[in-house]
C-alpha cells in the first residue's frame, strides 16, 4: 500500500488539463474568449489562477526559481512580479484601461513557462515541447489579449505546454 501511494502523483489529479472544443481547459475552466462563445472573465481569471498555481507548484517541486519573474498564486487574483519588483495582475474584467497591464502580466507569465521548459529540457534532453515560446508568443501566436481567436489558441498552446511540464515533473520528481 505504501509503495502504491509513493508512486501516486497528486498533481495529475489536482490539475486536469484538457480541452473543450477550441478552448484549453484546466480543471474544467475555459481559458480564452471567442465571439461565438463568450466566456465570463470570472471563469478566465479562475483558469489563470489554476495555471499560476500549477506553474508555481512545478517550480517548487523541481526546486528552481524563475530567472526574471516571480509568481504570486492567489486564485482568481493571481499576480506576477517582474525583476524590478513591479506587480502585474493576471486577471481582468475586460476593461480597456487595464488591458495593458494584463497583457504585460501574460507576457511575464509566458516567460515563466519558457523558463520552466528550458529547465525541463536541460534535465531531459530528449524532451521537445510542441510549441516554440519566444518574445511573448507561443506557437507564433501572441499571448497578449487582442484577436480573440488567436489569443484563445495561444492560451490552449500554453496549457498544452503546462501539461507537458506536469508530465515531466510527475516522472522526474
XYZ file of C-alpha atoms in Angstrom:
173
model
C 0.000 0.000 0.000
C 2.766 2.459 0.914
C 4.613 1.770 -2.355
C 1.475 2.385 -4.344
C 0.910 5.686 -2.547
C 4.528 6.707 -3.110
C 4.073 6.248 -6.871
C 0.837 8.231 -6.844
C 1.213 11.764 -8.171
C -1.403 14.077 -6.749
C -0.568 16.868 -9.233
C -2.097 14.857 -12.068
C -5.418 14.776 -10.225
C -5.295 18.309 -8.869
C -4.501 19.912 -12.246
C -6.586 18.371 -15.020
C -5.668 19.976 -18.359
C -7.843 19.168 -21.334
C -9.870 20.969 -23.992
C -13.438 21.940 -24.737
C -13.550 22.431 -28.486
C -11.363 25.426 -29.298
C -10.740 26.203 -25.628
C -7.990 24.803 -23.480
C -9.289 23.938 -20.017
C -7.765 23.486 -16.611
C -9.952 21.790 -14.027
C -12.940 22.324 -16.309
C -12.380 26.092 -16.552
C -12.097 27.514 -20.058
C -9.236 29.828 -20.886
C -9.921 32.309 -23.682
C -12.743 34.137 -25.419
C -14.442 33.704 -28.757
C -17.097 35.940 -30.316
C -19.310 32.900 -30.900
C -18.749 31.516 -27.380
C -18.162 34.289 -24.860
C -16.556 33.168 -21.612
C -17.082 35.268 -18.495
C -13.988 36.917 -17.066
C -14.559 35.254 -13.707
C -14.022 31.855 -15.395
C -10.940 33.070 -17.295
C -9.499 34.549 -14.090
C -10.120 31.304 -12.210
C -8.447 29.308 -15.003
C -5.428 31.631 -14.960
C -5.275 31.260 -11.181
C -5.113 27.477 -11.596
C -2.403 27.821 -14.268
C -0.344 30.076 -11.977
C -0.700 27.643 -9.086
C 0.329 24.738 -11.329
C 3.435 26.503 -12.633
C 4.419 27.631 -9.126
C 3.968 24.035 -7.930
C 6.134 22.732 -10.778
C 8.909 25.192 -9.897
C 8.648 24.284 -6.222
C 8.732 20.529 -6.883
C 11.730 20.884 -9.227
C 13.458 23.237 -6.790
C 14.098 26.188 -9.077
C 13.271 29.871 -9.256
C 12.311 31.714 -12.400
C 15.136 33.762 -13.874
C 13.353 37.118 -14.152
C 9.914 36.917 -12.580
C 8.098 35.626 -9.522
C 4.613 34.124 -9.448
C 2.113 35.062 -6.755
C -0.687 32.453 -6.780
C -3.868 33.981 -5.328
C -6.683 32.129 -7.049
C -8.733 34.441 -9.267
C -6.468 37.341 -8.300
C -3.048 35.888 -9.078
C -0.154 38.127 -9.993
C 3.324 38.065 -11.436
C 6.184 40.260 -10.232
C 8.908 41.305 -12.662
C 12.614 41.514 -11.799
C 12.222 45.169 -10.758
C 9.535 44.339 -8.200
C 6.581 45.687 -10.203
C 3.434 43.583 -9.816
C 1.087 42.828 -12.682
C -2.381 41.295 -12.384
C -3.078 38.004 -14.139
C -6.792 38.756 -14.010
C -9.068 41.170 -15.803
C -12.605 42.416 -16.045
C -12.250 43.000 -19.774
C -11.962 46.778 -19.416
C -9.828 48.611 -21.964
C -7.925 50.659 -19.357
C -6.488 47.611 -17.609
C -5.641 45.704 -20.779
C -2.043 46.944 -20.998
C -1.151 45.705 -17.507
C -2.946 42.420 -18.095
C -1.092 41.894 -21.371
C 2.233 42.577 -19.668
C 1.298 40.055 -16.964
C 0.504 37.444 -19.618
C 3.880 38.019 -21.300
C 5.691 37.703 -17.959
C 3.763 34.524 -17.152
C 4.723 33.063 -20.526
C 8.369 33.896 -19.709
C 7.952 31.754 -16.588
C 6.508 28.939 -18.703
C 9.507 29.273 -21.027
C 11.917 29.209 -18.042
C 10.335 26.011 -16.761
C 10.503 24.486 -20.241
C 14.210 25.293 -20.529
C 14.807 23.710 -17.132
C 12.901 20.577 -18.142
C 14.796 20.252 -21.445
C 18.113 20.729 -19.650
C 17.327 17.802 -17.353
C 15.601 15.743 -20.044
C 17.460 16.426 -23.340
C 15.074 14.311 -25.434
C 12.081 16.386 -24.301
C 10.776 18.679 -27.048
C 7.742 20.852 -26.480
C 5.157 21.061 -29.280
C 5.123 24.882 -29.451
C 8.011 27.309 -29.523
C 7.903 30.096 -26.931
C 9.631 33.378 -27.714
C 9.091 37.096 -27.141
C 5.531 36.972 -25.854
C 4.397 34.387 -28.386
C 3.732 30.674 -28.271
C 3.441 28.709 -31.476
C 3.792 32.036 -33.303
C 0.655 33.446 -31.637
C 0.681 36.394 -29.209
C -0.199 35.619 -25.600
C -1.477 39.211 -25.271
C -5.195 39.858 -25.396
C -6.100 41.130 -28.854
C -7.680 38.993 -31.534
C -9.934 36.615 -29.576
C -9.343 33.598 -31.831
C -5.546 33.939 -31.762
C -5.478 34.630 -28.036
C -7.668 31.608 -27.291
C -5.468 29.366 -29.423
C -2.294 30.759 -27.769
C -3.788 30.010 -24.341
C -4.618 26.469 -25.455
C -0.993 26.061 -26.567
C 0.181 27.442 -23.231
C -1.941 24.904 -21.351
C -0.518 22.156 -23.567
C 2.965 23.325 -22.584
C 1.927 23.217 -18.917
C 0.547 19.699 -19.405
C 3.916 18.580 -20.776
C 5.655 20.227 -17.812
C 3.261 18.422 -15.484
C 4.141 15.105 -17.133
C 7.852 15.914 -16.792
C 7.578 16.812 -13.110
C 5.433 13.741 -12.421
C 8.038 11.482 -13.982
C 11.084 13.249 -12.591
C 10.237 14.248 -9.005
